[in-house]
Coordinates of C-alpha atoms in Angstrom, one line a residue:
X1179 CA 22.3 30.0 15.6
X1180 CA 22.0 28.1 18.7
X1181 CA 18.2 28.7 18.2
X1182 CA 18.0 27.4 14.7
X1183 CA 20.2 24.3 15.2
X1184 CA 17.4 23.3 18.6
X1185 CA 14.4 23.7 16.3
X1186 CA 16.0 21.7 13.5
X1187 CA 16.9 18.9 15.9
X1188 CA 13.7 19.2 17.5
X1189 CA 12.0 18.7 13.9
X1190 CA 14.0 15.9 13.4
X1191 CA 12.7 13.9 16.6
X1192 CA 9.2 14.8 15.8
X1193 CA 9.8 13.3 12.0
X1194 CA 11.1 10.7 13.4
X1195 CA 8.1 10.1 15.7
X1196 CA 5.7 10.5 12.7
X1197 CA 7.5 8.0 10.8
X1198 CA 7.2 6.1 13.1
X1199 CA 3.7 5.9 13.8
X1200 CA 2.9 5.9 10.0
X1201 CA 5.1 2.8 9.8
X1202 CA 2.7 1.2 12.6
X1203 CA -0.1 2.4 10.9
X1204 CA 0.7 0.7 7.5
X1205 CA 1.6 -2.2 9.0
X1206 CA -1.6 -3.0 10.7
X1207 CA -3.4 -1.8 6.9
X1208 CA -1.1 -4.8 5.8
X1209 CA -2.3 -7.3 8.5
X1210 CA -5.9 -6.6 8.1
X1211 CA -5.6 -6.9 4.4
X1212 CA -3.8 -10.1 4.7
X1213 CA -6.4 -11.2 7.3
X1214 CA -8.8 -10.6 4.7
X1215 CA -7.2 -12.2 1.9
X1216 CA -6.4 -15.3 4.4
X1217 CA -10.1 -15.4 5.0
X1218 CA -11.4 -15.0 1.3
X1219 CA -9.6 -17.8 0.3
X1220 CA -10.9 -20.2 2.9
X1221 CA -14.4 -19.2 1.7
X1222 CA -13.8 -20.2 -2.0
X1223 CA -11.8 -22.8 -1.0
X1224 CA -15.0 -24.7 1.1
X1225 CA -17.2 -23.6 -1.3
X1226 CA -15.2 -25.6 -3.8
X1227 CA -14.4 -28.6 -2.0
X1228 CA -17.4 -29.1 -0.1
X1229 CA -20.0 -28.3 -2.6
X1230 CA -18.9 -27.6 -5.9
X1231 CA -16.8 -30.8 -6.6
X1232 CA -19.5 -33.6 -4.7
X1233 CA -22.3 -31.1 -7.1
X1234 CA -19.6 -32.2 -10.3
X1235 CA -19.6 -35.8 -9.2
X1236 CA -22.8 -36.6 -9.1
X1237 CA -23.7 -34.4 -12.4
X1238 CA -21.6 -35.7 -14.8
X1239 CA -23.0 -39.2 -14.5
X1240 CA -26.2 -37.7 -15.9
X1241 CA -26.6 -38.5 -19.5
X1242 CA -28.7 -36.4 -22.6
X1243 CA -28.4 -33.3 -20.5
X1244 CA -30.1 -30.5 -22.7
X1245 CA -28.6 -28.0 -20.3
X1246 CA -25.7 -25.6 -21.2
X1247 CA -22.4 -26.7 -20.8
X1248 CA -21.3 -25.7 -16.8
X1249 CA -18.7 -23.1 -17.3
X1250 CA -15.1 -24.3 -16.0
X1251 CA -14.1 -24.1 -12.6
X1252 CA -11.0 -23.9 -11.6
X1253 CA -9.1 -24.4 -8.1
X1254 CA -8.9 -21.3 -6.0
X1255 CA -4.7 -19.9 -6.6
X1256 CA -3.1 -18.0 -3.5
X1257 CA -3.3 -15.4 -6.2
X1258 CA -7.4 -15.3 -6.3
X1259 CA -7.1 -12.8 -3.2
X1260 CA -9.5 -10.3 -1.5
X1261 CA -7.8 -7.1 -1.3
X1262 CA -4.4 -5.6 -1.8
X1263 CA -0.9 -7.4 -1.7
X1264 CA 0.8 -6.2 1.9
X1265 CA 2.7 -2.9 1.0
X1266 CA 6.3 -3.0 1.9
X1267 CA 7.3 -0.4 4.7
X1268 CA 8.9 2.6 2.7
X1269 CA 12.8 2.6 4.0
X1270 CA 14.0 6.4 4.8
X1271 CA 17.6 6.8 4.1
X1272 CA 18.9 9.3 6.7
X1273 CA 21.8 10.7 5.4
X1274 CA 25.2 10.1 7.9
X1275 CA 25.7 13.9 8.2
X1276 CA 21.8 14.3 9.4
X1277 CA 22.3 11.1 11.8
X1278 CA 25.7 12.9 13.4
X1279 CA 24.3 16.7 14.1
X1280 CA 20.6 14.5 15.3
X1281 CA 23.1 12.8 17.7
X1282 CA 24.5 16.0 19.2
X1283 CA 27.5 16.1 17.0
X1284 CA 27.2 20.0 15.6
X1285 CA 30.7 20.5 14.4
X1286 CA 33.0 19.6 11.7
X1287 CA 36.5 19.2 12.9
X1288 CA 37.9 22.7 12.0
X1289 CA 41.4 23.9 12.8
X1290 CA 41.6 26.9 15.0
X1291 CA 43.2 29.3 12.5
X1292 CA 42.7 32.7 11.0
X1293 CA 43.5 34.4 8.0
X1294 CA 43.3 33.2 4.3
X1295 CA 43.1 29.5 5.7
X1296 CA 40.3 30.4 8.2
X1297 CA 38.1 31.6 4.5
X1298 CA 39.3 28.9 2.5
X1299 CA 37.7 25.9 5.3
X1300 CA 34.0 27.0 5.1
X1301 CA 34.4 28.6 0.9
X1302 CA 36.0 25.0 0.3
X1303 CA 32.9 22.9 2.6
X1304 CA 30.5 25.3 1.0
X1305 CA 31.6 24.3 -2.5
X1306 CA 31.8 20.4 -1.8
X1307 CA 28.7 20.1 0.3
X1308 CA 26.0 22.8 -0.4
X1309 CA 23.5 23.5 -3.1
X1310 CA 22.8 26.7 -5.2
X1311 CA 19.7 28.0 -5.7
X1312 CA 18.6 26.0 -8.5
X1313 CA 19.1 22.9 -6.2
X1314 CA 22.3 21.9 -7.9
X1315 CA 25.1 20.8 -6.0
X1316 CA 28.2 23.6 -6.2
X1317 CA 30.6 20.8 -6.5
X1318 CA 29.3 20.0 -10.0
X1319 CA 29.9 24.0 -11.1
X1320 CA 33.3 25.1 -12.0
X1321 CA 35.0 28.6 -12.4
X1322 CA 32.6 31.7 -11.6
X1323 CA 29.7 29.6 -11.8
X1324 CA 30.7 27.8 -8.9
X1325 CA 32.7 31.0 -7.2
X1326 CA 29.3 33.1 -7.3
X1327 CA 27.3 30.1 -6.4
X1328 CA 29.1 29.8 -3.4
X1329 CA 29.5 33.1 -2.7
X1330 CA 25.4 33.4 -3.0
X1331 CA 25.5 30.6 -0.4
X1332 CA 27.2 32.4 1.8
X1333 CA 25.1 35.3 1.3
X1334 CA 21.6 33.5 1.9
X1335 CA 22.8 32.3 5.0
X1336 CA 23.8 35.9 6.2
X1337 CA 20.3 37.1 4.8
X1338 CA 21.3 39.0 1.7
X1339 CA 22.7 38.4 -1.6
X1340 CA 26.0 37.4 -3.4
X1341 CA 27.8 40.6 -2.5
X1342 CA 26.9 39.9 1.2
X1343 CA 28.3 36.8 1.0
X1344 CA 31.3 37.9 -0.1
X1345 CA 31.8 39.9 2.7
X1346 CA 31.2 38.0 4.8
X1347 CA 34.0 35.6 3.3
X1348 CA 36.2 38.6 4.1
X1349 CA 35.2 38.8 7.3
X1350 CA 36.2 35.7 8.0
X1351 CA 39.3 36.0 6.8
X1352 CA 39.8 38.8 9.3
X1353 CA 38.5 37.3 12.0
X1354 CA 39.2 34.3 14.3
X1355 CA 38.5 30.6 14.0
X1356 CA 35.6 31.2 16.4
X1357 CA 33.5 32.7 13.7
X1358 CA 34.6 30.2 11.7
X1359 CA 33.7 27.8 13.4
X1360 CA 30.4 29.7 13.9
X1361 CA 29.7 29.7 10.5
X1362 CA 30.1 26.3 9.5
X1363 CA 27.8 25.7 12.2
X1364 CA 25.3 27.8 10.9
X1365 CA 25.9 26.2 7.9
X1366 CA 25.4 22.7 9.7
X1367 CA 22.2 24.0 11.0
X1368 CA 20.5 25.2 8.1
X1369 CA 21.2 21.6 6.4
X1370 CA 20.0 19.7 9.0
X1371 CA 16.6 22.4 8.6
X1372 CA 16.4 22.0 5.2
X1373 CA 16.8 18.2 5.2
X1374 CA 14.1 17.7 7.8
X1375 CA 12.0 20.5 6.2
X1376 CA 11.9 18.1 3.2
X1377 CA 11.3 15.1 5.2
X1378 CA 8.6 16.8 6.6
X1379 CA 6.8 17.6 3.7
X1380 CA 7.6 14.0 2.1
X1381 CA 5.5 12.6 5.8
X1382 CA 2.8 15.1 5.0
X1383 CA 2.3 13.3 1.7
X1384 CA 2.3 10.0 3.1
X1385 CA 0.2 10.7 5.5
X1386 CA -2.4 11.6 3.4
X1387 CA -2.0 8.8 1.0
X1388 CA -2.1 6.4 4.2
X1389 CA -5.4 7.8 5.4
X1390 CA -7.0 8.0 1.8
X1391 CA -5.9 4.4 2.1
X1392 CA -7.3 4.0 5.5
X1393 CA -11.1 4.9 4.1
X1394 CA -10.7 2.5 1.3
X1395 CA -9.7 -0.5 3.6
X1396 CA -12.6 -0.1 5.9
X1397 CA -14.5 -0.3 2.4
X1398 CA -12.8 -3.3 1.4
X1399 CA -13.1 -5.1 4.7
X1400 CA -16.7 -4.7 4.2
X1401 CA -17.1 -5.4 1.0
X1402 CA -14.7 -8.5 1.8
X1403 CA -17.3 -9.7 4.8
X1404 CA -20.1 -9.5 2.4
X1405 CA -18.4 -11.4 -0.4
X1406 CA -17.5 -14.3 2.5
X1407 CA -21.1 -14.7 3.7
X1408 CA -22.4 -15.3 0.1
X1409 CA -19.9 -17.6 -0.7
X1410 CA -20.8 -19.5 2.7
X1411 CA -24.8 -19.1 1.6
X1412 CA -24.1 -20.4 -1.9
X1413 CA -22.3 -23.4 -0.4
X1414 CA -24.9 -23.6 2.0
X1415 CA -27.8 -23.8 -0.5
X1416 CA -25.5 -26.1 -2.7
X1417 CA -24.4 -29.0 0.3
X1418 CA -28.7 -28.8 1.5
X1419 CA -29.7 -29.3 -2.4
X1420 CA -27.1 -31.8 -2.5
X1421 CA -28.7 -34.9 -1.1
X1422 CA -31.8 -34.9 -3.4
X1423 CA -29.8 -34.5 -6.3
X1424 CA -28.0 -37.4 -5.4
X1425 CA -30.7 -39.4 -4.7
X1426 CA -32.4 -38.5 -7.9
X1427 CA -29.2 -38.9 -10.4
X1428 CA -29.1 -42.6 -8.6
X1429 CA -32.4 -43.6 -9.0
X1430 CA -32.5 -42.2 -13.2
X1431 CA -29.1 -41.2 -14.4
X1432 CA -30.9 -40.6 -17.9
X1433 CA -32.0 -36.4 -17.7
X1434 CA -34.9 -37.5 -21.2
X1435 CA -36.8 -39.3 -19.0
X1436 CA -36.8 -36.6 -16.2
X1437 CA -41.0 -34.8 -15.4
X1438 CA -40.8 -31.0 -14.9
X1439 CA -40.1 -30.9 -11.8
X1440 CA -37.2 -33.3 -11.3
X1441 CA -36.0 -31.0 -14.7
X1442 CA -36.8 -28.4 -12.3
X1443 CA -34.4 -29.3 -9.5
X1444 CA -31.6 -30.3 -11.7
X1445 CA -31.7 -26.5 -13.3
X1446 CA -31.7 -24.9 -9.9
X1447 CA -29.0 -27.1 -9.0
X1448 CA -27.1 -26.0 -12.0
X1449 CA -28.1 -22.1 -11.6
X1450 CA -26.2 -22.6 -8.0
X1451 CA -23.2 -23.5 -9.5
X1452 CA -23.1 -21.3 -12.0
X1453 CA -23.8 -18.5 -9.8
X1454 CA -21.4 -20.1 -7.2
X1455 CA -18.5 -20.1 -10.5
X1456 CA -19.3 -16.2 -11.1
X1457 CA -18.7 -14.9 -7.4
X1458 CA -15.8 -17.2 -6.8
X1459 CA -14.4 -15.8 -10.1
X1460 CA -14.7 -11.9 -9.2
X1461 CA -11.8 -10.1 -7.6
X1462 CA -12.8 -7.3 -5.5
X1463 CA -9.9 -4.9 -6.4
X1464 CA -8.7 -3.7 -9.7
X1465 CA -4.6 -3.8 -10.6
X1466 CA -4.8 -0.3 -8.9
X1467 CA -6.0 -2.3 -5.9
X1468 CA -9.4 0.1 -5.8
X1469 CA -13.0 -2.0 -5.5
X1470 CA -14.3 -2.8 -8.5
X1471 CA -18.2 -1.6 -9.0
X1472 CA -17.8 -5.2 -10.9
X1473 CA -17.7 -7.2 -7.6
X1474 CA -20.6 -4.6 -5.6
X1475 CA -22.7 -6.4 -8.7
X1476 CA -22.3 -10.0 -8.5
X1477 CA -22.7 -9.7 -4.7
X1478 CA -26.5 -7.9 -5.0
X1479 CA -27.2 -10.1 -7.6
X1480 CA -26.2 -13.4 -5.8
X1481 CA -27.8 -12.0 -2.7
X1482 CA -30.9 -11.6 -5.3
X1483 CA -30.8 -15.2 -6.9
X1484 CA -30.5 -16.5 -3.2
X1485 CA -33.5 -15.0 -1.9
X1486 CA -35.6 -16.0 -5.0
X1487 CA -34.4 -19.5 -4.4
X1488 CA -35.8 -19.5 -0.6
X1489 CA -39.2 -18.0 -2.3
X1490 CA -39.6 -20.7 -4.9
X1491 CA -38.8 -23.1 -1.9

């Protein structure tokens, strides 16, 4: 017994260590997302306040535009982010009886008696506290249900079946409040197993999902870096085209009497925008928070436009 209950406790300090290093792990998933998030946001945001809006100043003085319509831009929202939403840190709820026997407590307060009363303290904590096994707790049984249920307790913990179990009831009965004493302890033991056995298994699972996770942030972080430089390049492009276009809208604000190539410069001024509106309108993570192939997409094909702009150039 005494080497059961030390390999329980001693799974219980290394759950306790995994949790807690999967807790640090998550958290720094959550800072880096939020870093990226943070940054995202300051990309569109300068984008929109440096170029976009002076660009929607200065073109909506022009008149008899044959051009389409610009599509709508709106503000960039706190809610326009790059990745995921930090996760909340899962909260484990150790049960008191787990906490107490993890602490070094291993015994229930038991009276040092013998006879019927010695059997009825561990049937009776058996029948309030234990679980058959279907997983249903014996207190909620009643009659022979519960009777063989905890009998077949009793019996699993002695290594054999209901009858065993049983018997060894009437052994205790017989015996002194040593063995009883020794039994609820057993009893205590295989609990505290069993509750960090399930723990254990419930970490395993976590841990997987958290480096599954892992993979897809370093993904994201890219694909986040990627979507920042060609929002900077498309502001870029916008704030050095932005001067000319000025100049031109205040020297003729009327587009009919525009050559080819001042009709020229005024498209490629509106293709920017445009192209600016579709990347600062694409989320790069689905309500499953997974990258969207979408957002891969509009990134080559800005990066595309851009470099045909610098050609024509």
């Amino acid at each position: 017994m005494n080497i059961d209950l030390v390999d329980a406790v001693r799974l219980a300090n290394t759950n306790r260590q995994r949790h807690k290093r999967l807790l640090e792990c998550e958290q720094e998933l959550d800072r880096r997302a939020a870093e990226d998030n943070a940054a995202l946001r300051k990309a569109r945001q300068k984008l929109y306040d440096e170029a976009l809006v002076p660009f929607r100043e200065v073109y909506q003085r022009l008149q008899h535009v044959e051009l389409a319509e610009l599509a709508v831009v709106e503000r960039p929202t706190v809610g326009d982010e790059a990745g995921t939403e930090p996760r909340q840190p899962r909260k484990v709820t150790v049960p008191p009886a787990v906490r107490v026997l993890a602490g070094g407590a291993l015994l229930f307060a038991v009276p040092l008696v013998v006879g019927h009363a010695a059997k009825a303290i561990p049937y009776h904590a058996v029948r309030t506290f234990a679980s058959a096994s279907t997983g249903r707790a014996i207190k909620t049984l009643h009659g022979a249900a519960a009777r063989n249920a905890t009998e077949a307790w009793f019996g699993r913990a002695g290594g054999g079946g209901m009858a065993a179990g049983k018997g060894l009831l009437d052994k205790i009965e017989k015996t002194s409040a040593s063995f009883t004493r020794e039994v609820i302890a057993k009893w205590q033991a295989q609990e505290l197993e069993d509750s960090q056995q399930k723990k254990a298994r419930d970490l395993e699972r976590r841990e997987a999902e958290t480096r599954m996770r892992q993979e897809e942030a370093a993904a994201l972080h890219e694909h986040s870096k990627d979507m920042r430089r060609v929002l900077q390049d498309l502001r870029s492009e916008l704030v050095r085209r932005l001067p000319s276009f000025t100049t031109l809208v205040e020297a003729c604000d009327d587009f009919a009497r525009y050559d080819s190539r001042q009709r020229a410069e005024v498209a490629a001024a509106v293709d920017l925008d445009d192209l600016a509106v579709m990347v600062m309108n694409c989320l790069i993570t689905d309500a499953d928070e997974r990258l969207t192939e979408e957002s891969g997409r509009v990134v080559a094909d800005a990066e595309a436009r851009l470099r045909a702009m610098e050609t024509e150039s």
